[in-house]
XYZ file of C-alpha atoms in Angstrom:
491
model
C 76.754 276.414 -63.410
C 80.351 275.101 -63.331
C 81.765 273.476 -66.445
C 79.052 271.268 -67.934
C 77.666 270.321 -64.535
C 74.149 271.122 -63.368
C 73.734 273.154 -60.164
C 74.620 271.132 -57.083
C 72.142 270.338 -54.327
C 73.949 269.597 -51.085
C 73.514 266.019 -49.851
C 72.122 265.202 -46.420
C 73.742 262.079 -44.995
C 72.843 259.515 -43.833
C 70.016 259.223 -46.332
C 67.289 256.623 -46.629
C 68.615 253.088 -46.586
C 72.031 253.969 -45.168
C 71.702 252.036 -41.919
C 75.365 251.016 -42.164
C 76.254 254.644 -41.350
C 75.848 254.852 -37.572
C 75.526 258.458 -36.446
C 73.537 260.388 -33.850
C 75.749 263.406 -33.081
C 76.033 266.960 -34.332
C 75.770 267.966 -37.971
C 78.921 268.913 -39.870
C 79.265 270.438 -43.335
C 81.561 269.244 -46.088
C 82.714 272.142 -48.316
C 83.976 272.541 -51.875
C 87.615 273.752 -51.817
C 87.105 275.521 -55.160
C 84.079 277.634 -54.263
C 83.480 277.153 -50.546
C 79.925 275.972 -51.234
C 78.381 273.213 -49.129
C 78.753 269.766 -50.685
C 77.016 267.740 -47.996
C 75.673 267.932 -44.477
C 76.563 264.876 -42.417
C 75.617 263.669 -38.967
C 78.708 262.915 -36.887
C 79.154 259.770 -34.825
C 79.483 259.690 -31.055
C 81.467 257.210 -28.985
C 78.185 255.394 -28.367
C 77.753 255.121 -32.141
C 81.206 253.560 -32.425
C 80.188 251.053 -29.743
C 77.048 250.197 -31.712
C 78.894 249.779 -35.017
C 81.522 247.531 -33.435
C 78.875 245.494 -31.599
C 76.987 244.970 -34.865
C 80.193 243.891 -36.555
C 80.950 241.392 -33.786
C 77.499 239.857 -33.962
C 77.760 239.502 -37.723
C 81.233 237.999 -37.537
C 80.163 235.425 -34.947
C 76.823 234.415 -36.432
C 76.825 234.988 -40.188
C 78.161 232.589 -42.839
C 80.368 235.410 -44.170
C 83.618 234.361 -42.493
C 83.486 230.813 -43.883
C 81.902 231.291 -47.314
C 84.366 232.605 -49.854
C 81.908 232.134 -52.703
C 79.433 234.557 -51.123
C 82.192 237.045 -50.408
C 83.389 236.863 -54.010
C 79.907 237.453 -55.427
C 79.284 240.445 -53.173
C 82.612 242.060 -54.040
C 82.264 241.431 -57.790
C 78.841 243.096 -57.712
C 80.272 246.002 -55.730
C 82.980 246.553 -58.340
C 80.324 246.721 -61.042
C 78.262 249.165 -58.970
C 81.262 251.482 -58.642
C 81.775 251.409 -62.403
C 78.109 252.080 -63.084
C 78.213 255.131 -60.791
C 81.619 256.476 -61.889
C 80.253 259.764 -63.251
C 78.113 260.590 -60.208
C 80.754 259.544 -57.678
C 83.475 261.279 -59.683
C 81.610 264.585 -59.565
C 81.036 264.264 -55.818
C 84.712 263.429 -55.291
C 85.811 266.465 -57.287
C 83.443 268.770 -55.442
C 84.466 267.509 -52.017
C 88.208 266.915 -52.474
C 89.174 269.250 -55.336
C 90.958 266.854 -57.687
C 90.270 267.202 -61.400
C 87.223 265.437 -62.784
C 89.353 263.174 -64.967
C 91.428 262.048 -62.009
C 88.302 261.631 -59.877
C 86.595 259.349 -62.387
C 89.851 257.459 -62.745
C 89.961 256.978 -58.992
C 86.466 255.512 -58.904
C 87.398 253.053 -61.655
C 90.687 252.277 -59.900
C 88.789 251.466 -56.718
C 86.535 249.140 -58.737
C 89.594 247.335 -60.116
C 91.003 246.894 -56.616
C 87.715 245.474 -55.333
C 87.544 243.128 -58.314
C 91.078 241.875 -57.708
C 90.256 240.876 -54.138
C 86.892 239.455 -55.154
C 88.913 236.974 -57.176
C 91.055 236.162 -54.140
C 88.154 235.580 -51.755
C 88.072 231.882 -52.705
C 91.831 231.321 -52.742
C 92.876 231.687 -49.094
C 94.450 228.261 -49.007
C 96.266 226.804 -46.040
C 98.655 223.849 -46.149
C 99.049 220.431 -44.623
C 102.215 218.959 -43.156
C 103.171 215.371 -42.357
C 104.791 215.680 -38.930
C 105.519 211.994 -38.392
C 103.931 208.601 -38.809
C 101.049 209.500 -36.489
C 100.931 213.293 -36.622
C 99.716 215.771 -39.193
C 99.387 219.514 -39.163
C 96.861 221.685 -40.983
C 97.804 225.367 -41.180
C 94.837 227.653 -41.806
C 94.409 231.298 -42.705
C 91.459 232.661 -40.749
C 89.926 236.147 -40.623
C 90.995 238.295 -37.681
C 87.530 239.500 -36.665
C 86.476 243.159 -36.563
C 88.783 245.500 -38.493
C 88.720 249.274 -38.046
C 89.674 251.048 -41.271
C 90.732 254.705 -41.104
C 91.127 256.364 -44.498
C 92.714 259.634 -45.696
C 91.229 262.451 -47.769
C 93.651 262.524 -50.701
C 92.600 259.270 -52.432
C 89.541 258.382 -50.346
C 88.165 255.667 -52.645
C 91.253 253.817 -53.858
C 92.793 253.791 -50.389
C 89.472 252.690 -48.913
C 89.211 249.827 -51.415
C 92.821 248.820 -50.822
C 92.015 248.034 -47.165
C 88.299 247.243 -47.206
C 88.297 244.829 -50.149
C 91.004 242.455 -48.820
C 89.626 242.668 -45.279
C 86.170 241.630 -46.481
C 87.554 239.081 -48.943
C 89.369 237.417 -46.022
C 86.079 237.113 -44.123
C 86.346 239.969 -41.627
C 83.699 242.470 -40.538
C 84.750 246.121 -40.982
C 83.988 249.510 -39.473
C 85.171 252.400 -41.656
C 86.120 255.835 -40.314
C 86.716 258.163 -43.295
C 88.638 261.410 -43.204
C 86.341 264.244 -42.156
C 87.143 266.247 -45.295
C 85.945 263.454 -47.600
C 83.283 261.716 -45.543
C 80.452 262.294 -48.037
C 82.151 260.576 -50.976
C 83.084 257.662 -48.718
C 79.536 257.160 -47.433
C 78.052 257.414 -50.917
C 80.612 254.992 -52.353
C 79.919 252.449 -49.592
C 76.142 252.594 -50.031
C 75.834 250.094 -52.934
C 77.996 247.586 -51.055
C 75.896 247.911 -47.924
C 72.743 247.403 -49.986
C 73.860 244.052 -51.397
C 71.312 241.418 -50.293
C 74.035 238.852 -49.601
C 76.060 241.116 -47.289
C 75.057 240.221 -43.712
C 73.843 243.121 -41.604
C 76.699 244.488 -39.517
C 79.581 243.195 -41.647
C 80.003 246.758 -42.940
C 79.719 249.778 -40.683
C 80.716 253.418 -41.044
C 81.255 256.125 -38.424
C 82.030 259.766 -39.190
C 83.805 262.349 -37.081
C 87.122 263.754 -35.973
C 90.209 261.678 -35.395
C 90.405 262.896 -31.801
C 86.932 261.615 -30.925
C 85.585 259.082 -33.409
C 88.972 257.821 -34.576
C 90.260 257.476 -31.030
C 87.124 255.597 -29.975
C 87.573 253.136 -32.837
C 91.310 252.596 -32.337
C 90.884 252.065 -28.608
C 87.758 249.936 -28.758
C 88.267 246.550 -27.063
C 86.084 244.873 -29.677
C 88.329 245.857 -32.591
C 90.988 243.259 -33.379
C 92.919 245.219 -36.036
C 93.354 248.779 -37.264
C 94.265 249.567 -40.876
C 95.356 253.207 -41.074
C 96.548 255.334 -43.986
C 97.676 258.878 -43.257
C 100.383 261.093 -41.817
C 103.341 259.533 -40.019
C 102.775 261.421 -36.770
C 99.153 260.331 -36.613
C 100.119 256.761 -37.501
C 102.576 256.634 -34.615
C 99.762 257.785 -32.319
C 97.473 255.060 -33.695
C 100.152 252.451 -33.054
C 100.674 253.621 -29.472
C 96.946 253.617 -28.785
C 96.488 250.168 -30.313
C 99.401 248.844 -28.266
C 97.355 249.204 -25.079
C 95.523 246.005 -26.049
C 98.209 244.550 -28.360
C 95.911 245.270 -31.289
C 97.326 244.507 -34.737
C 98.002 247.502 -36.980
C 98.697 248.009 -40.666
C 100.087 251.463 -41.414
C 100.830 253.263 -44.643
C 102.261 256.620 -43.700
C 104.143 259.578 -45.153
C 106.820 259.888 -47.778
C 109.441 262.208 -49.217
C 110.295 260.188 -52.264
C 113.377 260.690 -54.466
C 112.983 260.751 -58.233
C 116.428 260.138 -59.743
C 117.231 261.157 -63.338
C 120.517 259.890 -64.784
C 122.156 261.462 -67.831
C 121.372 258.464 -70.043
C 117.615 258.598 -69.317
C 115.037 259.052 -72.052
C 114.595 262.722 -71.267
C 111.140 263.311 -72.722
C 109.687 260.414 -70.752
C 111.588 261.388 -67.605
C 110.239 264.921 -67.918
C 106.657 263.632 -68.083
C 107.446 261.336 -65.184
C 108.784 264.160 -63.023
C 105.637 266.227 -63.577
C 103.389 263.265 -62.849
C 105.398 262.281 -59.790
C 104.957 265.551 -57.944
C 101.811 267.209 -59.340
C 99.367 264.272 -59.307
C 96.465 265.215 -56.993
C 98.073 268.665 -56.682
C 100.965 266.989 -54.876
C 98.675 265.554 -52.196
C 99.787 261.959 -52.515
C 102.040 260.087 -50.108
C 104.159 258.586 -52.918
C 104.837 261.983 -54.529
C 108.281 262.208 -56.102
C 108.867 265.494 -54.311
C 112.686 265.365 -54.369
C 114.082 265.520 -57.902
C 117.705 264.369 -58.135
C 119.297 265.122 -61.535
C 122.764 264.183 -62.768
C 124.863 267.329 -63.061
C 125.705 266.939 -66.738
C 122.039 267.254 -67.748
C 120.729 269.314 -64.843
C 120.488 272.701 -66.562
C 118.724 271.389 -69.661
C 116.345 269.141 -67.745
C 115.407 271.747 -65.136
C 114.942 274.412 -67.825
C 112.461 272.222 -69.684
C 110.738 271.238 -66.438
C 110.414 274.903 -65.444
C 108.835 275.734 -68.784
C 106.301 272.938 -68.399
C 105.546 273.955 -64.792
C 104.843 277.572 -65.747
C 102.457 276.337 -68.449
C 100.307 274.266 -66.079
C 96.690 275.399 -66.133
C 95.064 275.790 -62.741
C 91.301 276.115 -62.699
C 87.906 274.660 -61.968
C 88.478 270.919 -61.461
C 85.055 270.161 -62.972
C 86.295 271.602 -66.278
C 87.923 268.726 -68.229
C 90.548 271.113 -69.639
C 91.896 271.981 -66.173
C 95.294 270.464 -65.403
C 95.563 271.253 -61.685
C 92.777 271.758 -59.171
C 92.833 273.294 -55.699
C 94.204 271.599 -52.614
C 91.706 270.082 -50.231
C 91.203 273.047 -47.890
C 92.358 276.558 -47.056
C 94.184 275.155 -44.040
C 96.184 272.884 -46.329
C 96.770 275.843 -48.647
C 98.279 277.903 -45.825
C 100.604 275.106 -44.707
C 101.948 274.517 -48.225
C 102.461 278.222 -48.875
C 104.490 278.470 -45.674
C 106.883 275.857 -47.092
C 107.099 277.770 -50.376
C 107.994 280.967 -48.512
C 110.634 279.072 -46.527
C 112.050 277.767 -49.809
C 112.161 281.310 -51.130
C 114.123 282.471 -48.087
C 116.565 279.553 -47.926
C 116.990 278.864 -51.644
C 115.458 280.073 -54.898
C 112.124 279.697 -56.641
C 113.063 278.313 -60.048
C 109.550 278.397 -61.482
C 105.914 278.596 -60.440
C 102.628 278.286 -62.273
C 100.115 281.119 -62.416
C 97.243 281.108 -59.945
C 93.693 281.477 -61.275
C 91.880 284.780 -60.893
C 88.309 285.987 -61.125
C 85.708 283.842 -59.393
C 88.346 281.248 -58.531
C 90.741 283.630 -56.799
C 89.326 282.736 -53.386
C 89.632 278.989 -53.961
C 92.217 276.867 -52.127
C 94.737 276.990 -54.967
C 98.510 276.627 -54.593
C 100.895 277.369 -57.436
C 102.957 274.320 -58.505
C 106.494 275.394 -57.586
C 110.074 274.284 -58.245
C 112.610 275.132 -55.524
C 116.401 274.860 -55.812
C 119.508 275.903 -53.918
C 118.441 274.395 -50.594
C 120.660 272.771 -47.988
C 120.170 269.045 -47.521
C 118.824 269.575 -44.006
C 116.287 272.222 -45.036
C 112.777 271.491 -43.801
C 111.565 271.933 -47.381
C 113.823 269.052 -48.445
C 113.240 266.833 -45.428
C 109.575 267.217 -44.453
C 106.526 265.923 -46.265
C 104.785 268.999 -47.646
C 101.813 267.217 -49.219
C 101.447 269.810 -51.921
C 102.745 270.764 -55.397
C 106.271 271.669 -54.329
C 109.326 270.028 -55.920
C 112.847 270.428 -54.546
C 115.719 269.998 -56.993
C 119.168 268.654 -56.156
C 122.000 267.430 -58.389
C 124.572 264.639 -58.143
C 127.797 263.735 -59.919
C 127.956 259.961 -59.383
C 125.758 256.958 -58.768
C 127.036 256.758 -55.209
C 126.081 260.369 -54.529
C 122.641 259.799 -56.047
C 122.010 256.919 -53.637
C 123.358 258.955 -50.721
C 120.959 261.812 -51.483
C 118.064 259.437 -52.045
C 118.673 257.798 -48.670
C 118.937 261.126 -46.830
C 115.398 260.935 -45.432
C 113.496 259.330 -42.579
C 110.903 258.063 -45.060
C 110.953 255.095 -47.407
C 107.685 254.808 -49.289
C 108.619 255.147 -52.967
C 111.335 256.146 -55.433
C 111.791 256.675 -59.156
C 114.839 255.825 -61.278
C 115.298 257.006 -64.866
C 118.095 255.320 -66.826
C 118.584 253.115 -69.884
C 121.331 251.179 -68.074
C 119.530 248.177 -66.587
C 122.534 247.174 -64.484
C 122.468 250.610 -62.873
C 118.687 250.419 -62.431
C 119.129 247.122 -60.589
C 121.959 248.423 -58.366
C 120.232 251.665 -57.429
C 116.846 249.998 -57.055
C 118.317 247.541 -54.562
C 120.216 250.280 -52.717
C 117.259 252.615 -52.168
C 115.145 251.903 -49.069
C 111.627 252.139 -50.437
C 108.623 249.870 -50.698
C 107.965 250.777 -54.353
C 110.720 251.646 -56.823
C 109.538 252.686 -60.281
C 112.085 252.314 -63.076
C 111.474 254.492 -66.132
C 107.933 255.189 -64.936
C 106.148 256.624 -61.907
C 102.829 256.207 -60.107
C 101.836 253.003 -61.837
C 99.974 250.871 -59.304
C 98.684 247.350 -59.770
C 96.377 245.307 -57.566
C 98.739 242.365 -58.026
C 101.827 244.198 -56.696
C 102.377 245.008 -53.031
C 103.043 248.534 -51.772
C 104.163 249.780 -48.373
C 106.845 251.637 -46.529
C 110.324 251.285 -45.126
C 111.498 253.354 -42.144
C 108.869 255.894 -40.994
C 106.648 255.251 -43.997
C 104.733 252.438 -42.371
C 104.296 248.834 -41.321
C 102.864 245.956 -43.305
C 101.926 245.763 -46.978
C 98.851 246.586 -49.017
C 97.752 245.148 -52.369
C 98.818 241.843 -53.863
C 98.807 238.557 -51.976
C 100.404 240.131 -48.908
C 97.574 242.650 -48.851
C 94.965 240.010 -48.059
C 97.225 238.031 -45.710
C 97.540 241.188 -43.555
C 93.908 240.631 -42.583
C 94.280 237.017 -41.495
C 95.534 235.002 -38.533
C 97.545 231.803 -38.979
C 96.237 228.793 -37.076
C 97.885 225.358 -36.752
C 95.587 222.392 -36.149
C 97.742 219.474 -34.934
C 96.239 215.975 -35.331
C 97.810 213.038 -33.500
C 96.399 209.495 -33.799
C 99.137 207.573 -31.960
C 97.845 205.170 -29.247
C 99.993 206.855 -26.562
C 100.882 210.494 -25.801
C 104.643 209.838 -25.910
C 106.723 207.162 -27.511
């Protein structure tokens, strides 16, 4: 028995009542990255299953009242938010077992997904258009209408929040959706969708789910002629491939992709808070988060003191069983991910210096997919460790002597997803915040997300925006109805 949890019985999915999950292919096993034990056995989806799910979605979109009844959509989504809250403990345990994040973070993610769903439930009845007087005898009515069938492809690092961030606004806008979760976290996605699919007011077919690899199931969904839009969250290279595939039919895409975010600490910052912020920025979800502040930029006059304190805190991090509430850092999602991250750490060791690293767990956990949180310094600006998204608990450290140099270093990346700025000078915060190319810039904080505030990427970090008002408008088309009651066509 792990922590206070009872022994785990592997799930078999789909289970009774999960008709929204369309699958008839081979069985695949989802494994615990801490112990290697089976978490769930799932049936994969074939290309024929994708066809069926999309066909169901099209029928529902054409025939059901869903697309035109915001009140029904709001009620369904409000009830779904409550169902997620009511099942936070069960879903949190499944998320921890399948993905590896700590149990506290997992429960927090379930509740965060509920908040996101609730936010868009409130917006389901507020998709207003506008009217325009175009002359004495002409008026225009501009409408926001749902796009149709939306394919949603989600990642494994935050499988519930990032699912809710696309699914909730797409449904709130009146669309039908087919979800393709990441293979590594398919079980938690299916289980989290089940209470939504069971809602008596959700028309059959409005929600579908297909499970399988990106190369087969994902490709079939992205290239399906019946899908009007793809919402994808994941790696930049994969996102570029999704965009190219969708371009064959001029299919709309919304992409949130990779990041290599700068976290800038000026000498006048509140150092204790900035220290907590630096740890949070890079070690949340064991560094497996696209907004990770993985490049720490520290003003030279405080570099030694700040890095010394950060190194001490890093060495003290407790890695262990993520089901144990006292654990600070869990494993990464898989042994494959573990190998990739450790290759970057070894490259950092060769090209620079390892400033500090936490201690790996031993005993029964020694074979788990753990990676030591690591600080790396002394690297050239063009080092792969500095430039490439590692997606793990690895922080590079650089220093600067002026505000201009700080901005130059911050901008020295092909990504533009997020940034952090730590200073008590609000004029400087404004200048640097405007100068940095990033969709989210946190000032004297980090990783605070709000349903009301948009997120998204500049440069190779994506296209479009999620969350906020823009997040629901992404899933709509604009239509102009032009009324003319003049007696003649012209004149």
